[in-house]
Structures are given as C-alpha cells and as structure tokens.
Backbone as a printed PyTorch tensor [residue, N CA C, xyz], in Angstrom:
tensor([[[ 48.8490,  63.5380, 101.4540],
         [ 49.1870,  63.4250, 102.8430],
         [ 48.1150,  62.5880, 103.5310]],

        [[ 48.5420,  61.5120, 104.3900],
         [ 47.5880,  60.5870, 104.9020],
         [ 46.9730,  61.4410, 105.9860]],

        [[ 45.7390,  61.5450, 106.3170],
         [ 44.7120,  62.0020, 107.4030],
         [ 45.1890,  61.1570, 108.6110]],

        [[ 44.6920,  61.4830, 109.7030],
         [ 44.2960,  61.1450, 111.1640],
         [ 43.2280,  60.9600, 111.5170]],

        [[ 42.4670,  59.6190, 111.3310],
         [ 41.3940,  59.8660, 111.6570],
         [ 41.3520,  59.9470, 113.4860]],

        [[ 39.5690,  60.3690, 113.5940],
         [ 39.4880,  60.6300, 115.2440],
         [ 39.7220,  59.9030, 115.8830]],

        [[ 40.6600,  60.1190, 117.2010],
         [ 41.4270,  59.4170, 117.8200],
         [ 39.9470,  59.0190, 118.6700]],

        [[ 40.4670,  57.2540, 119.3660],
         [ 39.0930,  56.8740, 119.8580],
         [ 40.1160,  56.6040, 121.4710]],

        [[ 40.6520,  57.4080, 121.9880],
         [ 41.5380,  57.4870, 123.3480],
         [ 42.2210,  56.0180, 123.3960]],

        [[ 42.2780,  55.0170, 122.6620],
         [ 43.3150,  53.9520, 123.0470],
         [ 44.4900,  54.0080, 122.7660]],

        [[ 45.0550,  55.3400, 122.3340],
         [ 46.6950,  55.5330, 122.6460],
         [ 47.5320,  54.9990, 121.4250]],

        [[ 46.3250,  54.3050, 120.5120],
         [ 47.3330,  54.2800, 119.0380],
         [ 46.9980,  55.1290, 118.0480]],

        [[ 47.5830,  55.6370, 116.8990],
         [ 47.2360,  56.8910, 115.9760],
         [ 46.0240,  55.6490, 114.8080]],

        [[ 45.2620,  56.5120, 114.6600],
         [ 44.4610,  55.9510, 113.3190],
         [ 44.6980,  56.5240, 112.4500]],

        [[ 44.4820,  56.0950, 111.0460],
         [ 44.4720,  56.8210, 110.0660],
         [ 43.8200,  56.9950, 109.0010]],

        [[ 42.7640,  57.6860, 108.3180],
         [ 41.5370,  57.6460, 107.6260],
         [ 41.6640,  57.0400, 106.3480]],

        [[ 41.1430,  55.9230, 106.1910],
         [ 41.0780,  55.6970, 104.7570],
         [ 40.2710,  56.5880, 103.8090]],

        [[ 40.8440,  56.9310, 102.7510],
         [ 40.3840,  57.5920, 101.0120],
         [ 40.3340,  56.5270, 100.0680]],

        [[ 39.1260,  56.5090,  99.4910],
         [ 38.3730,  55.7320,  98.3570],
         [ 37.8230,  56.3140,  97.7190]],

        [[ 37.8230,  55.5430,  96.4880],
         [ 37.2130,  56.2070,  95.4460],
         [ 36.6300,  54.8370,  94.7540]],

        [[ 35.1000,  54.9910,  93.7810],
         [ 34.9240,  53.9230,  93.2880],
         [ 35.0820,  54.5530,  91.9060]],

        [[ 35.6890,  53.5150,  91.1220],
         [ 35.7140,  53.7940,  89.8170],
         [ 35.7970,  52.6000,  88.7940]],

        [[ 36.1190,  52.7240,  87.4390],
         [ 36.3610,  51.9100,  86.5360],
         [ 37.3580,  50.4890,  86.4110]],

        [[ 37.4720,  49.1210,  86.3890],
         [ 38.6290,  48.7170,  86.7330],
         [ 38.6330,  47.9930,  85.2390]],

        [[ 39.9670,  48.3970,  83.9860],
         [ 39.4290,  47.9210,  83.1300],
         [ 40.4310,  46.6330,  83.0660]],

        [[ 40.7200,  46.0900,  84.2540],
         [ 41.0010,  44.8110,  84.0740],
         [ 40.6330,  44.0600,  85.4990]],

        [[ 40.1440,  42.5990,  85.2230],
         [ 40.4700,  41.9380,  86.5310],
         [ 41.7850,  42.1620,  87.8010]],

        [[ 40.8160,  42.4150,  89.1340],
         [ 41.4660,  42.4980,  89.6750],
         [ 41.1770,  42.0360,  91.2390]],

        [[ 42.3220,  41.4430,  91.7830],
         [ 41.9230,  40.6260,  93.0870],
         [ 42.1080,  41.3570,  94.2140]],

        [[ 41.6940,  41.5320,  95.2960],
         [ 42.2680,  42.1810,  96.7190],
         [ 43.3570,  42.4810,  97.2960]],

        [[ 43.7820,  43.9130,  96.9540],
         [ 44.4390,  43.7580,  97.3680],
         [ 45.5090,  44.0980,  96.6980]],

        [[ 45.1150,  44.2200,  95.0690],
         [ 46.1100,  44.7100,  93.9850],
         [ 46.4350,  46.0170,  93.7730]],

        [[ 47.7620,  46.3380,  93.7940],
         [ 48.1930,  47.5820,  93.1230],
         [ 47.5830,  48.0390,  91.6860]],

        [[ 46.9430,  49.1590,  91.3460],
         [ 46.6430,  49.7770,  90.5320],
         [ 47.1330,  51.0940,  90.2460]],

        [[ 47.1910,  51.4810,  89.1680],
         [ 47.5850,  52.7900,  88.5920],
         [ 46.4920,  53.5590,  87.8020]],

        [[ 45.9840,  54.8960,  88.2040],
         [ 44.8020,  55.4090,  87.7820],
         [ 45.2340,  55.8220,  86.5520]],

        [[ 44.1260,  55.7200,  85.3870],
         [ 44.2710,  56.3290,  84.0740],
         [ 43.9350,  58.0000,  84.1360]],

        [[ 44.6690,  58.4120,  83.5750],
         [ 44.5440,  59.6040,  83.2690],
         [ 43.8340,  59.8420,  82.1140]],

        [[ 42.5710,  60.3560,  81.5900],
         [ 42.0840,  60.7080,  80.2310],
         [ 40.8370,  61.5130,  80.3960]],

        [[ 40.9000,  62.3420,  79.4610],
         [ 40.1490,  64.0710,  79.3060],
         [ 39.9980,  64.0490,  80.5420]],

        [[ 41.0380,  64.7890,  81.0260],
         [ 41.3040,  65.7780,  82.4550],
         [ 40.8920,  65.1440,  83.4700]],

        [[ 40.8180,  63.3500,  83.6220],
         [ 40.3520,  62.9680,  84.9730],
         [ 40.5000,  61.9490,  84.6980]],

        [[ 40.7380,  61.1620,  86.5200],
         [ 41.1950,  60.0090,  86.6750],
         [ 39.7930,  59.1970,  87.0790]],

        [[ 38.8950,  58.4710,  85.7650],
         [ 38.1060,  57.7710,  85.6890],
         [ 38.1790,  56.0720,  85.7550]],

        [[ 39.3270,  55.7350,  85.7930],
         [ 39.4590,  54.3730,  85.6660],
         [ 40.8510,  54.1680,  86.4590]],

        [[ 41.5330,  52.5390,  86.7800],
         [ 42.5310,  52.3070,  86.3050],
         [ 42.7310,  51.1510,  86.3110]],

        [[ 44.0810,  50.4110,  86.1430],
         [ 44.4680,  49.5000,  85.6650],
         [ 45.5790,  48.8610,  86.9840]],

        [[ 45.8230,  47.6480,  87.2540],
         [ 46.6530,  46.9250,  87.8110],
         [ 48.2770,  47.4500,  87.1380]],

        [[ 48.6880,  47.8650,  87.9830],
         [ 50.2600,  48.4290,  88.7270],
         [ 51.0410,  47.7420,  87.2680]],

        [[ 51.6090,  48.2710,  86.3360],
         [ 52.8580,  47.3070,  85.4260],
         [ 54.3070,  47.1390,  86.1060]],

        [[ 54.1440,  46.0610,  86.1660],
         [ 55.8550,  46.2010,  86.7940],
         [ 56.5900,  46.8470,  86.5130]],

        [[ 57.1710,  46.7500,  84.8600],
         [ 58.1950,  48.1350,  84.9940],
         [ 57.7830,  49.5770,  84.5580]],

        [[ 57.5090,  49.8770,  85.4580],
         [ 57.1010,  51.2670,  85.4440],
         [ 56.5320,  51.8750,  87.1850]],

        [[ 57.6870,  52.1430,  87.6190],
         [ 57.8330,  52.4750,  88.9180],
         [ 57.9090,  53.9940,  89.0840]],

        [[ 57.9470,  54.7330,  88.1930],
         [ 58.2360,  56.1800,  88.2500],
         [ 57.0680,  56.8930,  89.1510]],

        [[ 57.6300,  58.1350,  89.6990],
         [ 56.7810,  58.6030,  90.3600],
         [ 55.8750,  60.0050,  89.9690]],

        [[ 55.2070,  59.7340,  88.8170],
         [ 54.7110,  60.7760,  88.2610],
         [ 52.8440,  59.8940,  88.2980]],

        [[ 52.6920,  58.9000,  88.5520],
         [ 51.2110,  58.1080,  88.6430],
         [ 50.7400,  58.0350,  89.8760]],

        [[ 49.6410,  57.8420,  89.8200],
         [ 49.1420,  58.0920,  91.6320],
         [ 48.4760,  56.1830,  91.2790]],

        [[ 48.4880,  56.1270,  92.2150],
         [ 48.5630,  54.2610,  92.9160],
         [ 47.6980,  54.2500,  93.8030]],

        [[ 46.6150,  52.9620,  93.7210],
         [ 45.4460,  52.7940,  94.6350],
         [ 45.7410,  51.4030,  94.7370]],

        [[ 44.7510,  50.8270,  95.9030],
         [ 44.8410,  49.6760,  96.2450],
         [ 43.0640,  48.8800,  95.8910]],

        [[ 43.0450,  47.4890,  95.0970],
         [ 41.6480,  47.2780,  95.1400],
         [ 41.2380,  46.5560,  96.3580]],

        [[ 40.2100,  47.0550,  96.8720],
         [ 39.8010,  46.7010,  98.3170],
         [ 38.8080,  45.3140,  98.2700]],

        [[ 38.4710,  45.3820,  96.9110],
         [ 37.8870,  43.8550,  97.1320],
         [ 38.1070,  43.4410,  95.2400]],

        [[ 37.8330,  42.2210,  94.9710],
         [ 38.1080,  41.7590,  93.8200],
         [ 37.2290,  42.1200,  92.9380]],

        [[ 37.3240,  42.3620,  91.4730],
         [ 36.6200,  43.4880,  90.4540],
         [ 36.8500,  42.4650,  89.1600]],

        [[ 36.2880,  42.6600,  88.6850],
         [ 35.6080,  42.0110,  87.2040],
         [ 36.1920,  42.9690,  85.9290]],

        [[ 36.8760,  42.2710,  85.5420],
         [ 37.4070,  43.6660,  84.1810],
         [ 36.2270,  44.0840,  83.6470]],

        [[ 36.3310,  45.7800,  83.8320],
         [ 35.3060,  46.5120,  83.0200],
         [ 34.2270,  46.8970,  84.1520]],

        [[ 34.3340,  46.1690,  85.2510],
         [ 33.2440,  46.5990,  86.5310],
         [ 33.8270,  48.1070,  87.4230]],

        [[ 32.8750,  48.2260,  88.0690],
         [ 33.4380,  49.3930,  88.9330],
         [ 34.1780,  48.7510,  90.0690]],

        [[ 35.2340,  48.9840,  90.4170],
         [ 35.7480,  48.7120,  92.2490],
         [ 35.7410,  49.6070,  92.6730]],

        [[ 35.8540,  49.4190,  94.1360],
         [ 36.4530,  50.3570,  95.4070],
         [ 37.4290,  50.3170,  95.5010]],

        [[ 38.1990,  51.4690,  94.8920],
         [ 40.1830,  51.5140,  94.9720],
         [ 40.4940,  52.2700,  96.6760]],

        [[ 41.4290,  51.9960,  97.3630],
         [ 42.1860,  53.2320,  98.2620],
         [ 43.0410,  53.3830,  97.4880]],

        [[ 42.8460,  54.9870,  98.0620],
         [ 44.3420,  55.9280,  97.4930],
         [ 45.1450,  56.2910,  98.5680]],

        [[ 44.5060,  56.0600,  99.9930],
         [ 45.4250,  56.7340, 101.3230],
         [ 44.8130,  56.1600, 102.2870]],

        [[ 45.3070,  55.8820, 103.3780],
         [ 45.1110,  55.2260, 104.4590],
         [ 45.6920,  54.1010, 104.9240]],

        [[ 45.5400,  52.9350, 105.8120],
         [ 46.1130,  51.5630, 105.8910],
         [ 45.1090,  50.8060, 104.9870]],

        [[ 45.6780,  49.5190, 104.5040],
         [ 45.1060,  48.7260, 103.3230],
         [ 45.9270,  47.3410, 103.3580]],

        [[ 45.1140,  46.5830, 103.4090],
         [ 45.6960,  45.1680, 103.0330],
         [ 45.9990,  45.0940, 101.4640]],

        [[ 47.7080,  45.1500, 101.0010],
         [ 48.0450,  45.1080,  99.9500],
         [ 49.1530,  44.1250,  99.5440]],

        [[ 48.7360,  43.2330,  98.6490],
         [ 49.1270,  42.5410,  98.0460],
         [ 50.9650,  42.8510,  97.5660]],

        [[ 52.1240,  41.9010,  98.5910],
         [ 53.3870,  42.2870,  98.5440],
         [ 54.1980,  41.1820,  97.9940]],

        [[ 55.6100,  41.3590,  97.8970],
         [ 56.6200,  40.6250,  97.5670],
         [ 56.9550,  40.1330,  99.1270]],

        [[ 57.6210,  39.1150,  99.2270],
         [ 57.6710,  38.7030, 100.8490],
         [ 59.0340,  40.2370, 101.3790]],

        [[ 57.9970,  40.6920, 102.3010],
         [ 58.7590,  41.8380, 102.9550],
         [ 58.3540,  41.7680, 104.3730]],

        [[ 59.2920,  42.5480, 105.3260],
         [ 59.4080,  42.2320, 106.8970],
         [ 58.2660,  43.7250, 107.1120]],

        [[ 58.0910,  43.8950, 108.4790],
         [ 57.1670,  44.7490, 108.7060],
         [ 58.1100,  46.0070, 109.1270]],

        [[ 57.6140,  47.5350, 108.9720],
         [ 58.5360,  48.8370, 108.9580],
         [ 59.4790,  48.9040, 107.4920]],

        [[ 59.3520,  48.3170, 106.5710],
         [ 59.9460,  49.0960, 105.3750],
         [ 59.0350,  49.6890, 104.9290]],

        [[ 60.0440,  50.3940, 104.0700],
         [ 59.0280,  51.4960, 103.1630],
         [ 59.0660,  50.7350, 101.4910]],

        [[ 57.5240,  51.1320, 101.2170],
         [ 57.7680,  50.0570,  99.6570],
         [ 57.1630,  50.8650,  98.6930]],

        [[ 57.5280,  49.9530,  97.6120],
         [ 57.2890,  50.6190,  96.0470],
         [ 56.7170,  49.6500,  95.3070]],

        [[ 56.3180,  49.9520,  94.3050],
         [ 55.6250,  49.0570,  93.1190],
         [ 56.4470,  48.3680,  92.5860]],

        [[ 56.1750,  47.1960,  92.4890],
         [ 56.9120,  46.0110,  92.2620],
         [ 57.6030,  46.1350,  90.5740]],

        [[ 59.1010,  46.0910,  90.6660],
         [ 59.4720,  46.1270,  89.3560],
         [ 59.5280,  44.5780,  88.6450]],

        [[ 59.2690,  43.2660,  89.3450],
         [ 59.2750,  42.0180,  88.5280],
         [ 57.9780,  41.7060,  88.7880]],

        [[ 56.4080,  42.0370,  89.6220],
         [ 55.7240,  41.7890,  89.2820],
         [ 54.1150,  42.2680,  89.6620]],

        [[ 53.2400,  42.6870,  88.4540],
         [ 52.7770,  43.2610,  88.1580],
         [ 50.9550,  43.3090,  89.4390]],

        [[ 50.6800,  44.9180,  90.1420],
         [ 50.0370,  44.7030,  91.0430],
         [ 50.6810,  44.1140,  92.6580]],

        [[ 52.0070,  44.5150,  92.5670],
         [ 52.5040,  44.5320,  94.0390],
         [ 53.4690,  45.1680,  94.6140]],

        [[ 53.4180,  45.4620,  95.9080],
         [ 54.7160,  46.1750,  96.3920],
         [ 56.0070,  45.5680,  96.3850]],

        [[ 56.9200,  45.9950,  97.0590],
         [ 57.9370,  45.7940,  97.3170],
         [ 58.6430,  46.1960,  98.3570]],

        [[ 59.9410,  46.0530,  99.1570],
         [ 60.5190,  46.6490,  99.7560],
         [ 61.6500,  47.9350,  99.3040]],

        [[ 61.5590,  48.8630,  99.3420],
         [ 62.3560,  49.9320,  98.6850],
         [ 63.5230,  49.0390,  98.8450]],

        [[ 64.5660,  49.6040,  97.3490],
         [ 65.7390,  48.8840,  97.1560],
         [ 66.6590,  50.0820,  98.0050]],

        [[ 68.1240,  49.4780,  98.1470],
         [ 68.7240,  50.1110,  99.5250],
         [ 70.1850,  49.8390,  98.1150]],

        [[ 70.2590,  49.6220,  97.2150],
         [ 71.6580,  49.1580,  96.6640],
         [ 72.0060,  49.8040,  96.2250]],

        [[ 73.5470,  50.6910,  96.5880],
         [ 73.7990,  51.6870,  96.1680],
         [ 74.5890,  51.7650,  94.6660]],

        [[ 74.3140,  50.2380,  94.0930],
         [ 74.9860,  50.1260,  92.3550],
         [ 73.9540,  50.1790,  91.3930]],

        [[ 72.5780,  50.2140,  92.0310],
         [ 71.2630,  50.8220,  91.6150],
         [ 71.7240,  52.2820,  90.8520]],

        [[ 71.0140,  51.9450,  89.7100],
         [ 70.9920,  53.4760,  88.7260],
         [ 70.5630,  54.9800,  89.1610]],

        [[ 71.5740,  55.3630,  89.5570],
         [ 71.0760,  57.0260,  90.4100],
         [ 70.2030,  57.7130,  89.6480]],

        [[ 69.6030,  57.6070,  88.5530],
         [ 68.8880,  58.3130,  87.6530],
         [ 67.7760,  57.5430,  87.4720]],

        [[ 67.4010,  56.3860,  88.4390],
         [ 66.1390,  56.3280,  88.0460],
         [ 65.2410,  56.3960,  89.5670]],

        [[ 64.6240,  57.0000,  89.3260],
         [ 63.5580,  57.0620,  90.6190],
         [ 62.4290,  56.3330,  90.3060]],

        [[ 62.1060,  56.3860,  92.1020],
         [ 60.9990,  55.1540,  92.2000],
         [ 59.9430,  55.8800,  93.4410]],

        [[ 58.7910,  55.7550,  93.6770],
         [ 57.3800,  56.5830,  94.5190],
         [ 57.2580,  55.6900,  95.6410]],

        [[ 58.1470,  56.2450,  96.9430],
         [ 57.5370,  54.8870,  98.2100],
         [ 56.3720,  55.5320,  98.3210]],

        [[ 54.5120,  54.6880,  98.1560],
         [ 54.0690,  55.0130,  98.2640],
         [ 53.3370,  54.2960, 100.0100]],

        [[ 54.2010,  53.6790, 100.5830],
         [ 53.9790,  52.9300, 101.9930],
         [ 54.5790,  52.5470, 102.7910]],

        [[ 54.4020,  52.4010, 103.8610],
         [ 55.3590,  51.6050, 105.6550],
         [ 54.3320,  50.6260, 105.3810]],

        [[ 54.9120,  49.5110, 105.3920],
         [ 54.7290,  47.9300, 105.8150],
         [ 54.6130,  47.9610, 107.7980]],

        [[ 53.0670,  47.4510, 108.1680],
         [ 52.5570,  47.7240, 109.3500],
         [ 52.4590,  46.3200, 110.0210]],

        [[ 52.8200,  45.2230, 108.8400],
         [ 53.0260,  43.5620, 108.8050],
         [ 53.5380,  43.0900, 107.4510]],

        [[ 54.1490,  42.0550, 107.8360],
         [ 54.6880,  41.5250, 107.4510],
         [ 53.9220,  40.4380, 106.0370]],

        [[ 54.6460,  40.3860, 105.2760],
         [ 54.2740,  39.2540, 104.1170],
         [ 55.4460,  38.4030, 104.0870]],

        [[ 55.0620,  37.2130, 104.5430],
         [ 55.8300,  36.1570, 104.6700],
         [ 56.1910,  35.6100, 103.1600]],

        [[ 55.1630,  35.1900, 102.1990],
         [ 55.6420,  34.8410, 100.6490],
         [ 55.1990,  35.4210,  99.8280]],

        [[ 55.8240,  35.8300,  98.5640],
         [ 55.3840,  36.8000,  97.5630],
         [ 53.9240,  36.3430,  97.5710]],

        [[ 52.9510,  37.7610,  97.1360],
         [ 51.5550,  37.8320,  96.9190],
         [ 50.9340,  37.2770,  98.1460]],

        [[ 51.3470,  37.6090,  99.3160],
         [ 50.3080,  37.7230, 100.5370],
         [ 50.2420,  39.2240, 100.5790]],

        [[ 48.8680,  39.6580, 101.4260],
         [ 48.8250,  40.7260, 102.0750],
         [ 49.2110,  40.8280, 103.7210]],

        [[ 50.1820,  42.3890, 103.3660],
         [ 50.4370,  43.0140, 104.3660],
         [ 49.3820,  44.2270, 104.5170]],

        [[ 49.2150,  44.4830, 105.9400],
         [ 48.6530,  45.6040, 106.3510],
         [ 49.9810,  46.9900, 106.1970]],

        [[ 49.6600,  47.6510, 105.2960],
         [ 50.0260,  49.0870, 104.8350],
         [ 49.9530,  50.3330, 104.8420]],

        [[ 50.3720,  51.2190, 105.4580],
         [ 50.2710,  53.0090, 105.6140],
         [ 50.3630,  53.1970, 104.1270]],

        [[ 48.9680,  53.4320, 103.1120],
         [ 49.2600,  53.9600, 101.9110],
         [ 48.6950,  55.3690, 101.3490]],

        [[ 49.9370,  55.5680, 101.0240],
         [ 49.6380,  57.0300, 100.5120],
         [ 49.9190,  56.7790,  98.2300]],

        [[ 48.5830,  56.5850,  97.6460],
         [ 49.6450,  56.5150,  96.4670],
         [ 48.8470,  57.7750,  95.2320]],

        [[ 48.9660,  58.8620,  96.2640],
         [ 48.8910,  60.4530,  95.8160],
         [ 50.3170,  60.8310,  95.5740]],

        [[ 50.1430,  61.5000,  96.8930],
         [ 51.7600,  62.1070,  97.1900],
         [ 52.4530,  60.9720,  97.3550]],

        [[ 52.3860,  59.9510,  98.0930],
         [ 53.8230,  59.0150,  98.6170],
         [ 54.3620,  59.8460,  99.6960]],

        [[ 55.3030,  59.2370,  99.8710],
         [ 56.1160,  59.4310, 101.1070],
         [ 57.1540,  60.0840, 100.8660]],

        [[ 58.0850,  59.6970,  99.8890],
         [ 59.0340,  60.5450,  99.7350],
         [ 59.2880,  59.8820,  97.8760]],

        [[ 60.4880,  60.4520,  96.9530],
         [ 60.3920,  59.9410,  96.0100],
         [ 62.1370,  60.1080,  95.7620]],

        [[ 62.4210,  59.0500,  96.5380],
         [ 64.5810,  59.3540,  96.6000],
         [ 64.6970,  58.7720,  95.7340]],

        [[ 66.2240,  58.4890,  94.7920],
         [ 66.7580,  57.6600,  93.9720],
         [ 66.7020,  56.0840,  94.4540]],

        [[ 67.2300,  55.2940,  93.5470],
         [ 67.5030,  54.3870,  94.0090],
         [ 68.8300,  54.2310,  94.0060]],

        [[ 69.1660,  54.4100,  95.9350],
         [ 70.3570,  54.0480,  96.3780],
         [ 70.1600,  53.2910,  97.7050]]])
C-alpha cells in the first residue's frame, strides 16, 4: 500500500517514496522495470522486468538511477517514480510490458484477451510518455499493486 507522505498544506496529496538498495545483476538504465530475486528467504538482488512474464506473484521496483551489472542500485518499490514506458497517455493504470523487457505498459482493456491469464497493475500514469522508452512520472506500488484483474 503506497504511504502519504506529510502533507506540506499546498492542497496536493504526496506520496512517500520506498527504496531499497540492493544487487542489480544486470545493467540497468533509469528508470527500468525490475523484478526482485527471490533466494534463501530474501529478496537480495534483482533483475530487469522479462517481458513475458507479467504474472502477479513478483514484486517490481523501479531503478532510480543507472547500475552497472553486478553493482548495487537504488530500486523503488512504492511511491511516484520516473519509469521507463511504452508510449501511454497520462491516468492509465499499467503493467509490465509483455513485448518489451524493463517497461510498463498501459493495462490491456480487450475483452478477446485470455481470461485465464492475469497480469499485476502495479501503477497510475501521472504523465504521459509520448514514444516507447520515455519516462513517465508514476504512482508505483510493485509490492501489492493496485489491483490484479484478468485480462479483459
């Protein structure tokens, strides 16, 4: 669940960013979707987002600045984040990119989409990405997510 951070009285909601620094065992640029590794009982590392593999059983961070395979980064796991998208308008809700690897997407809306496969919105788009692999500013949650509906 995304925090609130302290309101500073100008009448818009903030919201606290969560970081974590950890392992990145691959190059990675600003801004990239990642997926934390799971191994002996903790999430010590992870890896840039695979496209197909959208399921919602992985928790999803964002790298906040560019990382050196094998270096430590600063991932977010919750808060707003400049994250690296597919060209999407601002107010959708998005998911991990199924054609390409380390980006969002706009949740699919097609109801000939496979009812049996689910997908983790782990964000609201707060701006816009005009062409694939710009950053949008993002509400990310990629703990819980937001919700985890079919794709319809």
């Amino acid at each position: 669940m995304v925090k609130i951070a302290t309101q500073a009285g100008d009448g818009a909601v903030a919201f606290a960013q969560e970081t974590v620094v950890i392992t990145c065992s691959e190059a990675l640029a600003k801004g990239d979707v990642v997926t934390l590794t799971l191994a002996n009982g903790k999430f010590a590392a992870c890896a840039q987002h695979n496209q197909a593999d959208s399921t919602p059983d992985h928790i999803l961070g964002v790298a906040l600045d560019a990382v050196s395979s094998g270096a430590k980064g600063r991932i977010a796991l919750r808060g707003v984040v400049d994250v690296a998208c597919e060209a999407v308008a601002a107010g959708l809700t998005v998911v991990g990119s199924p054609t390409t690897d380390g980006r969002l997407e706009a949740q699919g809306t097609d109801g000939a989409n496979d009812p049996s496969a689910f997908e983790k919105v782990v964000g609201i788009t707060l701006t816009a990405a005009s062409n694939a692999g710009d950053l949008a500013s993002v509400l990310f949650d990629g703990i819980n997510g937001f919700s985890s509906p079919g794709n319809v």
